[in-house]
Coordinates of C-alpha atoms and ligand atoms in Angstrom, one line a residue:
Chain A
M1221 CA 21.0 6.3 -67.9
S1222 CA 18.9 3.0 -67.8
G1223 CA 19.0 1.8 -71.3
T1224 CA 16.2 0.0 -73.0
S1225 CA 17.9 -3.4 -73.1
A1226 CA 17.4 -5.9 -70.3
P1227 CA 20.3 -5.8 -67.9
G1228 CA 22.8 -8.6 -68.1
G1229 CA 21.4 -9.5 -71.6
A1230 CA 19.7 -12.5 -70.1
T1231 CA 17.1 -12.7 -72.8
D1232 CA 17.9 -12.9 -76.4
A1233 CA 15.3 -12.4 -79.2
G1234 CA 14.6 -16.0 -79.6
E1235 CA 13.7 -16.8 -76.0
P1236 CA 10.1 -16.0 -74.8
M1237 CA 9.8 -13.8 -71.6
L1238 CA 6.3 -15.2 -70.9
E1239 CA 5.2 -18.5 -72.0
L1240 CA 1.7 -20.0 -71.4
D1241 CA 1.5 -23.8 -72.2
G1242 CA -2.0 -25.2 -72.5
I1243 CA -3.5 -23.5 -69.5
H1244 CA -6.9 -24.4 -68.2
V1245 CA -8.5 -22.1 -65.7
Y1246 CA -11.7 -22.9 -63.9
Y1247 CA -14.2 -21.0 -61.7
G1248 CA -15.6 -23.8 -59.5
N1249 CA -16.7 -26.3 -62.2
I1250 CA -16.8 -23.8 -65.0
A1251 CA -14.0 -23.7 -67.4
A1252 CA -13.2 -20.1 -68.4
V1253 CA -10.0 -20.7 -70.3
K1254 CA -9.4 -24.0 -72.0
G1255 CA -6.0 -25.0 -73.2
L1256 CA -4.6 -21.6 -74.1
S1257 CA -0.9 -21.3 -75.2
L1258 CA 0.7 -18.1 -75.9
T1259 CA 4.1 -16.4 -75.9
V1260 CA 5.4 -12.9 -75.3
H1261 CA 8.9 -11.9 -76.3
P1262 CA 11.0 -9.2 -74.6
G1263 CA 10.3 -5.8 -75.9
E1264 CA 7.0 -6.7 -77.5
I1265 CA 3.5 -5.4 -77.2
V1266 CA 1.1 -8.4 -77.6
T1267 CA -2.6 -7.9 -77.5
L1268 CA -5.2 -10.4 -76.5
I1269 CA -8.5 -9.7 -78.0
G1270 CA -12.0 -11.4 -78.0
S1271 CA -15.6 -10.9 -77.3
N1272 CA -17.1 -10.4 -73.9
G1273 CA -16.6 -13.5 -71.6
A1274 CA -14.0 -15.0 -73.9
G1275 CA -11.6 -15.5 -71.0
K1276 CA -9.2 -12.5 -71.4
S1277 CA -9.3 -11.2 -67.9
T1278 CA -9.2 -14.8 -66.6
T1279 CA -5.9 -15.4 -68.5
L1280 CA -4.3 -12.3 -66.9
R1281 CA -5.4 -13.2 -63.5
A1282 CA -4.0 -16.7 -63.9
I1283 CA -0.7 -15.1 -64.9
S1284 CA -0.7 -12.9 -61.8
G1285 CA -1.4 -16.0 -59.6
L1286 CA -4.9 -14.8 -58.6
L1287 CA -6.4 -17.9 -60.0
P1288 CA -4.9 -21.5 -59.9
L1289 CA -4.2 -23.5 -63.1
R1290 CA -6.1 -26.7 -63.5
H1291 CA -3.7 -27.9 -66.3
G1292 CA -0.8 -26.5 -68.2
S1293 CA 2.0 -24.3 -67.1
I1294 CA 3.1 -20.7 -67.0
R1295 CA 6.8 -19.8 -67.5
F1296 CA 8.3 -16.4 -66.9
Q1297 CA 11.9 -15.8 -67.9
G1298 CA 12.5 -19.5 -67.9
E1299 CA 11.1 -20.1 -64.4
D1300 CA 7.8 -21.9 -63.7
L1301 CA 5.3 -19.5 -62.1
G1302 CA 3.0 -22.3 -61.1
G1303 CA 4.5 -22.8 -57.7
A1304 CA 4.8 -19.1 -56.8
P1305 CA 2.4 -17.7 -54.2
D1306 CA 0.4 -14.8 -55.7
H1307 CA 2.3 -12.0 -53.9
E1308 CA 5.6 -13.4 -55.3
V1309 CA 4.6 -12.8 -58.9
V1310 CA 5.2 -9.1 -58.8
R1311 CA 8.6 -9.7 -57.2
R1312 CA 9.6 -11.5 -60.2
G1313 CA 8.7 -8.7 -62.5
I1314 CA 5.1 -8.9 -63.5
A1315 CA 2.8 -6.0 -62.7
H1316 CA -1.0 -6.1 -63.5
S1317 CA -3.3 -3.2 -64.0
P1318 CA -6.6 -5.1 -63.5
E1319 CA -10.0 -4.9 -65.0
G1320 CA -12.2 -2.4 -63.2
R1321 CA -9.1 -0.4 -62.1
R1322 CA -9.2 -1.7 -58.5
I1323 CA -7.3 1.4 -57.0
F1324 CA -7.4 1.6 -53.2
P1325 CA -10.4 4.1 -52.9
R1326 CA -9.5 5.4 -49.3
M1327 CA -5.8 6.1 -50.0
T1328 CA -4.6 9.2 -51.7
V1329 CA -3.2 9.2 -55.3
D1330 CA 0.3 9.2 -53.7
E1331 CA -0.3 6.4 -51.3
N1332 CA -1.6 4.3 -54.2
L1333 CA 1.6 5.0 -56.3
D1334 CA 3.4 4.1 -53.0
M1335 CA 1.6 0.7 -52.8
G1336 CA 2.7 0.1 -56.4
A1337 CA 6.2 0.0 -55.2
F1338 CA 5.3 -2.1 -52.1
L1339 CA 8.0 -4.7 -52.6
R1340 CA 10.8 -2.3 -53.6
K1341 CA 13.5 -0.9 -51.4
D1342 CA 15.5 1.3 -53.7
E1343 CA 14.2 4.7 -52.4
E1344 CA 16.0 6.7 -54.9
E1345 CA 14.8 4.8 -58.1
I1346 CA 11.3 4.8 -56.6
A1347 CA 11.4 8.6 -56.4
R1348 CA 12.6 8.6 -60.1
D1349 CA 9.9 6.3 -61.2
R1350 CA 7.3 8.3 -59.4
E1351 CA 8.4 11.4 -61.4
M1352 CA 8.4 9.3 -64.5
V1353 CA 4.8 8.2 -63.8
L1354 CA 3.7 11.8 -62.9
D1355 CA 5.2 13.0 -66.2
L1356 CA 3.2 10.3 -68.1
F1357 CA 0.2 11.4 -66.5
P1358 CA 0.3 15.1 -65.5
R1359 CA -3.3 14.8 -64.2
L1360 CA -2.2 12.6 -61.4
R1361 CA 0.3 15.3 -60.3
E1362 CA -2.5 17.7 -60.0
R1363 CA -4.5 15.3 -57.8
I1364 CA -1.6 13.9 -55.8
G1365 CA -3.3 14.4 -52.4
Q1366 CA -6.7 13.5 -53.4
K1367 CA -8.5 10.3 -52.1
A1368 CA -8.4 8.0 -55.1
G1369 CA -12.0 6.9 -54.6
T1370 CA -13.2 10.4 -55.3
M1371 CA -11.5 10.7 -58.7
S1372 CA -13.3 10.4 -62.0
G1373 CA -13.2 7.1 -63.8
G1374 CA -10.6 8.2 -66.3
E1375 CA -8.2 9.6 -63.6
Q1376 CA -8.6 6.3 -61.8
Q1377 CA -7.6 4.4 -64.9
M1378 CA -4.5 6.5 -65.2
L1379 CA -3.7 5.8 -61.6
A1380 CA -4.2 2.0 -62.1
V1381 CA -1.7 2.1 -64.9
G1382 CA 0.7 4.4 -63.0
R1383 CA 0.5 2.3 -60.0
A1384 CA 1.4 -0.8 -62.0
L1385 CA 4.4 0.9 -63.4
M1386 CA 5.6 1.8 -59.9
A1387 CA 6.5 -1.8 -59.5
K1388 CA 9.1 -1.3 -62.2
P1389 CA 7.9 -4.3 -64.1
K1390 CA 9.7 -6.3 -66.8
L1391 CA 6.2 -7.3 -68.0
L1392 CA 3.2 -5.1 -67.8
L1393 CA -0.3 -6.8 -67.9
L1394 CA -3.0 -4.2 -68.9
D1395 CA -6.6 -5.1 -68.7
E1396 CA -8.8 -2.8 -70.8
P1397 CA -6.9 0.4 -69.9
S1398 CA -9.0 2.5 -72.2
M1399 CA -12.3 1.4 -70.6
G1400 CA -14.6 4.4 -69.8
L1401 CA -12.2 7.1 -71.2
A1402 CA -13.2 9.9 -73.4
P1403 CA -11.9 9.4 -77.0
V1404 CA -9.1 12.1 -76.5
L1405 CA -7.9 10.1 -73.4
V1406 CA -8.0 6.8 -75.2
D1407 CA -5.4 8.2 -77.6
V1408 CA -3.3 9.4 -74.7
I1409 CA -3.4 6.0 -73.1
F1410 CA -2.4 4.1 -76.3
E1411 CA 0.3 6.6 -76.8
T1412 CA 1.5 6.0 -73.3
I1413 CA 1.5 2.3 -73.7
T1414 CA 3.9 2.7 -76.7
R1415 CA 6.0 5.0 -74.7
I1416 CA 6.1 2.5 -71.8
R1417 CA 7.4 -0.1 -74.2
E1418 CA 10.1 2.3 -75.5
Q1419 CA 11.2 2.7 -71.9
G1420 CA 11.9 -1.0 -71.9
T1421 CA 8.9 -2.6 -70.5
T1422 CA 7.2 -5.6 -72.3
V1423 CA 3.4 -5.3 -72.5
L1424 CA 0.4 -7.8 -72.7
L1425 CA -2.6 -5.7 -73.5
V1426 CA -6.3 -6.9 -73.3
E1427 CA -8.6 -4.4 -75.1
Q1428 CA -12.1 -4.0 -76.1
N1429 CA -11.0 -1.4 -78.4
A1430 CA -9.4 -4.1 -80.7
L1431 CA -8.7 -1.8 -83.7
A1432 CA -6.7 0.5 -81.6
A1433 CA -4.9 -2.3 -79.8
L1434 CA -4.0 -3.8 -83.2
E1435 CA -2.5 -0.5 -84.2
I1436 CA 0.0 -0.4 -81.6
A1437 CA 0.7 -4.1 -81.0
D1438 CA 3.3 -6.4 -82.6
R1439 CA 1.3 -9.5 -82.4
A1440 CA -2.2 -10.5 -81.5
Y1441 CA -4.1 -13.6 -80.1
V1442 CA -7.8 -13.9 -80.6
L1443 CA -9.7 -15.8 -77.9
E1444 CA -13.0 -17.3 -78.3
S1445 CA -15.0 -19.0 -75.5
G1446 CA -11.7 -19.8 -73.6
A1447 CA -9.7 -21.2 -76.5
L1448 CA -7.3 -19.8 -79.0
K1449 CA -9.0 -18.9 -82.2
L1450 CA -6.1 -17.5 -84.0
H1451 CA -3.0 -15.6 -83.7
G1452 CA -0.5 -13.6 -85.9
P1453 CA 1.2 -10.3 -86.5
A1454 CA -1.2 -7.5 -85.4
S1455 CA -0.9 -5.7 -88.9
E1456 CA -2.2 -9.0 -90.6
L1457 CA -5.1 -9.5 -88.3
A1458 CA -6.1 -5.8 -88.7
E1459 CA -6.4 -6.4 -92.4
D1460 CA -8.2 -9.9 -92.0
E1461 CA -11.7 -9.2 -93.2
E1462 CA -13.3 -12.1 -91.2
I1463 CA -11.6 -10.9 -88.0
V1464 CA -12.5 -7.3 -88.6
N1465 CA -16.1 -8.2 -89.0
A1466 CA -16.3 -10.7 -86.1
Y1467 CA -14.4 -8.7 -83.4
L1468 CA -13.6 -5.2 -84.5
G1469 CA -17.1 -4.2 -85.4
G1470 CA -15.8 -3.3 -88.8
Chain O
M632 CA -40.5 20.6 -68.8
A633 CA -41.8 17.3 -67.1
A634 CA -38.2 16.2 -66.9
T635 CA -37.1 19.3 -65.1
A636 CA -39.9 18.9 -62.6
T637 CA -38.8 15.5 -61.6
T638 CA -35.2 16.4 -61.4
V639 CA -36.1 19.3 -59.1
V640 CA -38.2 17.1 -56.8
A641 CA -35.7 14.3 -56.3
P642 CA -32.9 16.2 -54.8
T643 CA -35.1 18.2 -52.4
A644 CA -36.6 15.0 -51.1
I645 CA -33.2 13.6 -50.4
D646 CA -32.1 17.0 -49.0
R647 CA -35.1 17.1 -46.7
K648 CA -34.5 13.5 -45.4
A649 CA -30.7 14.2 -44.8
L650 CA -31.7 17.5 -43.1
I651 CA -34.2 15.6 -40.7
Q652 CA -31.6 13.0 -39.9
R653 CA -29.0 15.7 -39.1
Y654 CA -31.3 17.6 -36.9
A655 CA -32.6 14.4 -35.1
T656 CA -28.9 13.5 -34.4
Y657 CA -28.3 17.0 -33.1
V658 CA -31.5 16.8 -31.0
I659 CA -30.3 13.5 -29.4
L660 CA -26.8 14.8 -28.7
L661 CA -28.3 18.0 -27.2
G662 CA -30.5 15.9 -24.9
V663 CA -27.5 14.0 -23.8
V664 CA -25.6 17.1 -23.1
I665 CA -28.5 18.7 -21.2
W666 CA -28.7 15.5 -19.0
L667 CA -24.9 15.7 -18.6
G668 CA -25.1 19.5 -17.6
A669 CA -28.0 18.9 -15.1
N670 CA -25.9 16.2 -13.4
L671 CA -22.9 18.4 -13.3
I672 CA -24.9 21.4 -11.7
T673 CA -26.6 19.0 -9.2
S674 CA -23.3 17.8 -7.6
P675 CA -20.1 18.7 -9.5
S676 CA -17.8 16.4 -7.5
Q677 CA -20.1 13.4 -7.7
F678 CA -20.3 14.1 -11.5
F679 CA -16.6 14.2 -11.7
S680 CA -15.9 11.0 -10.0
A681 CA -18.6 9.3 -11.9
S682 CA -17.0 10.5 -15.2
A683 CA -13.7 9.3 -14.1
E684 CA -15.2 5.8 -13.4
G685 CA -16.7 5.9 -16.7
F686 CA -13.7 7.0 -18.5
N687 CA -11.8 4.1 -16.9
L688 CA -14.4 1.7 -18.2
G689 CA -14.5 3.4 -21.6
M690 CA -10.7 2.8 -21.9
L691 CA -11.3 -1.0 -21.6
Y692 CA -14.2 -0.9 -24.0
A693 CA -12.0 1.0 -26.5
L694 CA -9.2 -1.5 -26.3
I695 CA -11.7 -4.5 -26.9
A696 CA -13.7 -2.6 -29.5
L697 CA -10.4 -2.1 -31.6
G698 CA -10.2 -5.9 -31.9
Y699 CA -13.7 -6.0 -33.4
T700 CA -13.0 -3.2 -35.6
L701 CA -9.7 -4.3 -37.0
V702 CA -11.0 -7.7 -37.8
Y703 CA -14.2 -6.4 -39.4
G704 CA -12.3 -3.8 -41.4
I705 CA -10.0 -6.4 -42.9
I706 CA -12.2 -9.5 -43.5
E707 CA -15.7 -8.3 -42.6
L708 CA -16.2 -10.7 -40.0
I709 CA -17.9 -10.0 -36.6
N710 CA -15.6 -12.0 -34.4
F711 CA -17.9 -13.1 -31.8
A712 CA -15.2 -14.9 -29.8
H713 CA -13.4 -11.6 -29.1
G714 CA -15.1 -10.9 -25.9
D715 CA -14.1 -14.2 -24.7
L716 CA -10.6 -13.8 -25.7
F717 CA -10.6 -10.7 -23.5
M718 CA -11.9 -12.9 -20.7
L719 CA -9.0 -15.3 -21.2
G720 CA -6.7 -12.2 -21.0
A721 CA -8.1 -11.4 -17.6
L722 CA -7.7 -15.0 -16.3
C723 CA -4.1 -15.1 -17.7
S724 CA -3.3 -11.9 -16.0
G725 CA -4.3 -13.2 -12.5
F726 CA -2.6 -16.6 -13.3
L727 CA 0.7 -15.0 -14.4
L728 CA 0.9 -12.2 -11.7
T729 CA -0.5 -14.0 -8.6
T730 CA -0.5 -17.8 -9.3
V731 CA 2.8 -18.1 -10.9
M732 CA 4.8 -15.1 -9.7
G733 CA 2.9 -14.8 -6.4
Q734 CA 2.7 -11.0 -6.3
D735 CA -0.1 -9.8 -4.2
Q736 CA 0.6 -6.3 -3.2
S737 CA 1.4 -2.9 -4.5
N738 CA 5.3 -2.3 -4.3
L739 CA 8.2 -1.7 -6.6
M740 CA 8.5 -5.4 -7.5
G741 CA 4.7 -5.3 -8.1
W742 CA 5.3 -2.8 -10.9
V743 CA 7.9 -4.8 -12.5
L744 CA 5.9 -8.0 -12.5
F745 CA 2.9 -6.2 -13.6
L746 CA 4.8 -5.0 -16.8
V747 CA 6.0 -8.7 -17.3
T748 CA 2.3 -9.9 -16.8
L749 CA 1.1 -7.3 -19.4
V750 CA 3.6 -8.2 -22.0
G751 CA 3.0 -11.9 -21.3
T752 CA -0.8 -11.6 -21.6
M753 CA -0.5 -9.5 -24.8
V754 CA 1.7 -12.2 -26.3
F755 CA -0.8 -14.9 -25.1
C756 CA -3.9 -13.3 -26.3
G757 CA -2.3 -12.3 -29.6
G758 CA -1.1 -15.9 -30.0
V759 CA -4.7 -17.4 -29.3
N760 CA -6.3 -14.9 -31.7
V761 CA -3.8 -15.7 -34.5
S762 CA -4.4 -19.5 -33.9
I763 CA -8.2 -19.1 -34.0
E764 CA -7.8 -17.3 -37.4
F765 CA -5.5 -19.8 -38.7
L766 CA -7.3 -22.9 -37.6
A767 CA -10.8 -21.8 -38.2
Y768 CA -11.6 -18.7 -40.2
R769 CA -8.8 -18.8 -42.8
R770 CA -10.4 -22.1 -44.1
L771 CA -13.7 -20.3 -44.5
R772 CA -12.5 -17.2 -46.3
R773 CA -14.2 -18.0 -49.5
A774 CA -17.2 -19.5 -48.0
P775 CA -20.5 -17.7 -47.6
K776 CA -20.5 -15.0 -45.0
L777 CA -22.7 -16.9 -42.5
A778 CA -20.2 -19.9 -42.2
P779 CA -17.3 -17.9 -40.5
L780 CA -19.9 -16.1 -38.5
I781 CA -21.4 -19.3 -36.9
T782 CA -17.8 -20.5 -36.5
A783 CA -17.1 -17.4 -34.4
V784 CA -20.0 -18.1 -32.2
G785 CA -18.6 -21.7 -31.8
M786 CA -15.3 -20.2 -31.0
S787 CA -16.8 -18.1 -28.4
F788 CA -18.2 -21.3 -26.7
I789 CA -14.9 -23.0 -26.8
L790 CA -13.1 -20.1 -25.2
Q791 CA -15.7 -19.9 -22.5
F792 CA -15.3 -23.5 -21.9
I793 CA -11.5 -23.0 -21.5
G794 CA -12.4 -20.2 -19.2
L795 CA -14.6 -22.4 -17.1
K796 CA -11.9 -24.9 -16.7
W797 CA -9.3 -22.5 -15.9
N798 CA -11.2 -20.2 -13.6
G799 CA -13.8 -22.5 -12.1
S800 CA -17.5 -21.9 -12.5
T801 CA -17.7 -19.3 -9.6
P802 CA -16.1 -15.7 -9.7
K803 CA -12.6 -15.6 -8.4
Q804 CA -11.1 -12.8 -6.3
W805 CA -7.5 -11.4 -7.1
P806 CA -5.3 -9.1 -5.2
S807 CA -4.4 -6.0 -7.0
V808 CA -0.9 -4.6 -7.5
F809 CA -2.4 -1.1 -8.3
P810 CA -1.9 1.5 -5.5
E811 CA -5.0 2.1 -3.6
G812 CA -6.5 5.5 -2.8
S813 CA -6.9 8.6 -5.0
F814 CA -5.5 12.1 -5.5
G815 CA -7.0 15.5 -6.1
I816 CA -8.3 18.7 -4.7
G817 CA -11.2 18.7 -2.1
D818 CA -14.1 16.4 -3.4
F819 CA -12.6 16.1 -6.8
R820 CA -10.8 12.8 -6.7
V821 CA -9.1 10.7 -9.2
S822 CA -8.1 7.1 -8.2
Y823 CA -4.5 6.1 -8.9
S824 CA -5.7 3.0 -10.7
L825 CA -7.4 5.2 -13.3
L826 CA -4.0 6.9 -13.7
V827 CA -2.3 3.5 -14.3
V828 CA -5.0 2.6 -16.8
V829 CA -4.6 5.9 -18.8
A830 CA -0.7 5.5 -18.5
V831 CA -0.9 2.2 -20.2
T832 CA -3.9 2.6 -22.6
V833 CA -2.7 5.9 -24.2
P834 CA 0.7 4.7 -25.3
V835 CA -0.8 1.5 -26.6
L836 CA -3.1 3.4 -28.7
L837 CA -0.5 5.8 -30.0
L838 CA 1.6 2.8 -30.8
L839 CA -1.3 1.2 -32.7
R840 CA -1.9 4.4 -34.6
W841 CA 1.8 4.7 -35.6
V842 CA 1.8 1.0 -36.8
V843 CA -1.3 1.4 -38.9
T844 CA -0.4 4.8 -40.5
S845 CA 3.3 4.6 -40.7
T846 CA 4.7 1.0 -41.0
R847 CA 4.8 -1.3 -44.0
Q848 CA 2.6 -3.8 -42.2
G849 CA 0.1 -1.0 -41.5
K850 CA 0.1 0.0 -45.1
A851 CA -0.5 -3.8 -46.1
M852 CA -3.4 -3.8 -43.7
R853 CA -5.1 -0.9 -45.1
A854 CA -4.5 -2.3 -48.6
V855 CA -6.0 -5.6 -47.7
A856 CA -8.9 -3.9 -46.0
Q857 CA -9.7 -1.9 -49.2
D858 CA -9.1 -4.5 -51.9
Q859 CA -7.8 -7.9 -51.2
D860 CA -7.0 -8.9 -54.7
A861 CA -5.5 -5.6 -55.6
A862 CA -3.3 -5.9 -52.5
R863 CA -2.1 -9.3 -53.9
L864 CA -1.1 -7.6 -57.1
M865 CA 1.1 -5.1 -55.2
G866 CA 2.8 -8.1 -53.6
V867 CA 1.2 -7.9 -50.3
N868 CA 1.2 -11.3 -48.5
V869 CA -2.5 -11.3 -47.6
N870 CA -2.4 -14.2 -45.3
R871 CA 0.4 -12.8 -43.2
T872 CA -1.3 -9.4 -43.2
I873 CA -4.5 -11.0 -41.7
S874 CA -2.6 -12.8 -39.1
F875 CA -0.9 -9.6 -38.2
T876 CA -4.3 -8.0 -37.6
F877 CA -5.5 -10.7 -35.4
L878 CA -2.2 -10.5 -33.4
I879 CA -2.7 -6.8 -32.7
G880 CA -6.3 -7.2 -32.1
G881 CA -5.6 -10.1 -29.5
A882 CA -2.9 -8.1 -27.9
L883 CA -5.2 -5.2 -27.4
A884 CA -7.8 -7.6 -25.7
G885 CA -5.1 -8.9 -23.5
T886 CA -4.1 -5.3 -22.5
A887 CA -7.8 -4.8 -21.5
G888 CA -8.0 -8.1 -19.7
V889 CA -4.9 -7.2 -17.6
M890 CA -6.5 -3.9 -16.6
Y891 CA -9.9 -5.4 -15.9
Q892 CA -8.4 -8.1 -13.7
Q893 CA -6.3 -5.4 -11.8
V894 CA -9.0 -2.7 -11.4
V895 CA -12.0 -4.8 -10.8
G896 CA -10.2 -7.6 -9.1
T897 CA -12.8 -10.4 -9.9
T898 CA -12.8 -12.8 -12.9
A899 CA -15.5 -15.0 -14.2
Y900 CA -15.6 -17.4 -17.1
N901 CA -18.5 -15.6 -18.7
L902 CA -17.3 -12.2 -18.2
G903 CA -16.4 -11.8 -21.9
F904 CA -20.1 -11.8 -23.1
Q905 CA -21.3 -8.5 -21.6
M906 CA -18.0 -6.7 -22.0
G907 CA -17.7 -8.0 -25.6
L908 CA -21.2 -7.0 -26.4
I909 CA -20.7 -3.5 -25.1
A910 CA -17.3 -3.3 -26.8
F911 CA -18.8 -4.4 -30.1
T912 CA -21.5 -1.8 -29.6
S913 CA -18.8 0.8 -29.1
A914 CA -17.2 -0.2 -32.4
V915 CA -20.6 0.1 -34.2
L916 CA -21.3 3.4 -32.5
G917 CA -18.0 4.8 -33.8
G918 CA -18.4 3.3 -37.2
I919 CA -17.2 -0.2 -37.6
G920 CA -14.0 -0.6 -39.3
N921 CA -12.9 2.9 -38.1
I922 CA -10.2 2.9 -35.6
T923 CA -10.6 6.3 -34.1
G924 CA -14.3 5.6 -34.1
A925 CA -13.7 2.6 -32.0
V926 CA -11.9 4.6 -29.4
L927 CA -14.4 7.4 -29.4
G928 CA -17.3 4.9 -29.2
G929 CA -15.8 3.0 -26.4
V930 CA -14.9 6.2 -24.3
L931 CA -18.4 7.7 -25.0
I932 CA -20.3 4.6 -23.9
G933 CA -18.0 4.2 -20.8
L934 CA -18.7 7.8 -19.9
I935 CA -22.5 7.5 -20.4
Q936 CA -22.5 4.3 -18.4
G937 CA -20.4 5.8 -15.6
I938 CA -22.4 8.8 -15.2
N939 CA -25.7 7.0 -15.4
D940 CA -24.4 4.6 -12.5
G941 CA -22.9 7.2 -10.4
A942 CA -24.1 10.7 -11.0
P943 CA -27.0 12.3 -9.0
L944 CA -29.4 12.2 -11.8
G945 CA -28.3 8.9 -13.2
F946 CA -30.8 6.1 -13.3
G947 CA -28.6 3.7 -11.5
Q948 CA -26.7 0.6 -12.3
K949 CA -29.8 -1.4 -13.0
W950 CA -30.6 0.8 -15.9
S951 CA -27.2 1.3 -17.4
Q952 CA -27.6 -1.2 -20.2
T953 CA -31.0 0.3 -21.1
V954 CA -29.7 3.7 -21.2
V955 CA -26.5 2.9 -23.2
F956 CA -28.6 0.9 -25.7
T957 CA -31.4 3.5 -26.0
I958 CA -28.8 6.2 -26.9
L959 CA -27.2 3.7 -29.2
I960 CA -30.3 2.8 -31.1
L961 CA -31.4 6.3 -31.4
L962 CA -28.2 7.3 -32.9
M963 CA -28.1 4.4 -35.1
V964 CA -31.6 5.1 -36.5
F965 CA -30.5 8.5 -37.6
K966 CA -26.8 7.9 -38.4
P967 CA -26.5 4.2 -39.4
E968 CA -23.0 4.3 -40.4
G969 CA -21.9 5.4 -36.9
L970 CA -20.2 8.5 -35.7
L971 CA -17.1 8.3 -37.9
G972 CA -18.1 5.6 -40.3
R973 CA -18.4 5.8 -44.1
P974 CA -21.8 5.9 -45.6
T975 CA -22.6 2.5 -47.1
T976 CA -23.4 4.0 -50.4
E977 CA -19.7 4.7 -51.2
K978 CA -18.9 3.3 -54.5
V979 CA -16.1 0.8 -54.3
Ligands
ATP2464 N1 -15.7 -14.9 -60.5 C1 -16.1 -15.7 -61.4 N2 -17.0 -16.6 -61.0 C2 -17.5 -17.5 -62.1 N3 -17.4 -17.3 -63.3 C3 -16.5 -16.2 -63.8 C4 -16.0 -15.3 -62.8 N4 -15.3 -14.4 -63.4 C5 -15.5 -14.6 -64.8 N5 -16.3 -15.8 -65.0 C6 -16.6 -16.4 -66.3 O1 -15.5 -16.8 -67.0 C7 -15.6 -16.3 -68.4 C8 -14.5 -15.5 -68.8 O2 -14.6 -14.3 -68.0 P1 -13.5 -13.1 -68.3 O3 -13.6 -12.1 -67.3 O4 -12.1 -13.8 -68.3 O5 -13.9 -12.6 -69.7 P2 -13.3 -11.4 -70.6 O6 -12.8 -12.0 -71.8 O7 -12.3 -10.7 -69.7 O8 -14.6 -10.5 -70.9 P3 -14.7 -8.9 -70.9 O9 -14.4 -8.5 -72.3 O10 -16.2 -8.8 -70.8 O11 -14.0 -8.3 -69.8 C9 -17.0 -15.7 -68.5 O12 -17.9 -16.7 -69.0 C10 -17.3 -15.4 -67.1 O13 -18.8 -15.4 -67.0
MG2465 MG1 -12.3 -8.8 -69.0

């Protein structure tokens, strides 16, 4: 019976789980994120929205250690992530389902899920989490032996999310999980995200589909050209006419 | 209606091209088979011994080809220095076994020291390969593709220079600890040295297969080969995985070096060039990046070369490169991805 509360009660409501403090991220000489600060508290769903090229994916990549920070800092559960090599980030409890899915095309569905649990040694719990993922996405169970690269875009997206869950993360970074999915499946994905949170995982969600994201999120940040435009409770942003017109195609 | 017409035409055109390619590949293979058959009928025993020779050579090609294919598979680099690493392996083998340990004949002690030499050379070549990656290629990992390629060519010259200093400018003869002679029935003979080569190579290949398919390091290798950033997100230490790949590739080249030094008995500082080129060709023939393909390609080229050189209807040693590369080019034209390679059109 693993409860929904964090073990050891290390985090109380007041203390953020993830804290970005004025981060600047560059591609060569081009600044993609300029002085972004944001926090995510345990148990929250926080969404990061903004138009194309605003720097949303770049922010997630910086959190995962794939991109270095030029300025600023990232703290996770009170520890600085800046000094950690990229492959250490997942060990600390952050899993990332990246933009464009990035599943391993020549591995089977099963092997991909296995890769998600690469750093884990607790075989029994891995088997349990695998069942949990296959229950969340029954489609993956049907395709368990198929080479991932031959699956449909939607199936690959489910696999990308499932693979991230196999790391048993405390914080799940989702980059456009509804991308390319049929409307019915979009609903399924958003429902799944709420369910993932109910099972005790905190979620930082990047979405094109901002209206749907605001519906399930607690709080939202709006990015514009790499900088923070505004933030607030998701329900308030969803009612803000200016926001709706500018970002939500309303 | 016009729309349907175009949609009908397009697939047939593609089908026809694919069909032509498939049949052309069959025709080439059929030609090779007929040539082999003719040789076999003309003189079975000569054909047999020529094949055995070729198979021996093919095992060496396969071992070297694996180093090219593993490295290409994981960082898409054609490691031009790999043939020269094999050459250093051959020098190291003679140096350890004869110069250092003074073994020059085939006896029980010879076998023990041979195994010591084998392990020592594998470690040596693995270590050299890891160092090359660490000192040179790693720094260029995010540079344009040409930069590491040119660096690899430079590395090849550096290794040749080391070989020149170590071996001297003229070929060097070594005593063999492999038993001489052959066994078999009547005219059908297999040399004992081929037996040793098979007895060493096959377990090494099986071990490699096990490492790649069933160990954590192997899984990490496959993940990095397919998507480096995604592998990082899974917690794979990419640098260490690439080092490990170079270690394995180097150890395989070392194995080939020891075999070559023992079977052929002569070493030269520029021996890596031709062996490396043919081994690389084997990797391409089998489908670069594909492990089984590298072994298949190596053995195939070795067999073709052996039969060409030694069988009654072969064209003789002078023509062996020409024959090998003609078959290669013909196959490449009609099956550019190699025998077991993936079509390049695969979406990533
Ligand atoms: N590898 C790269 N090299 C150079 N510039 C890049 C690279 N990746 C992204 N950028 C630039 O950085 C900026 C932010 O890109 P990012 O991918 O973070 O945007 P995004 O908010 O995720 O957009 P989208 O909604 O389209 O996914 C863009 O201007 C983009 O052109
Ligand atoms: Mg993006």
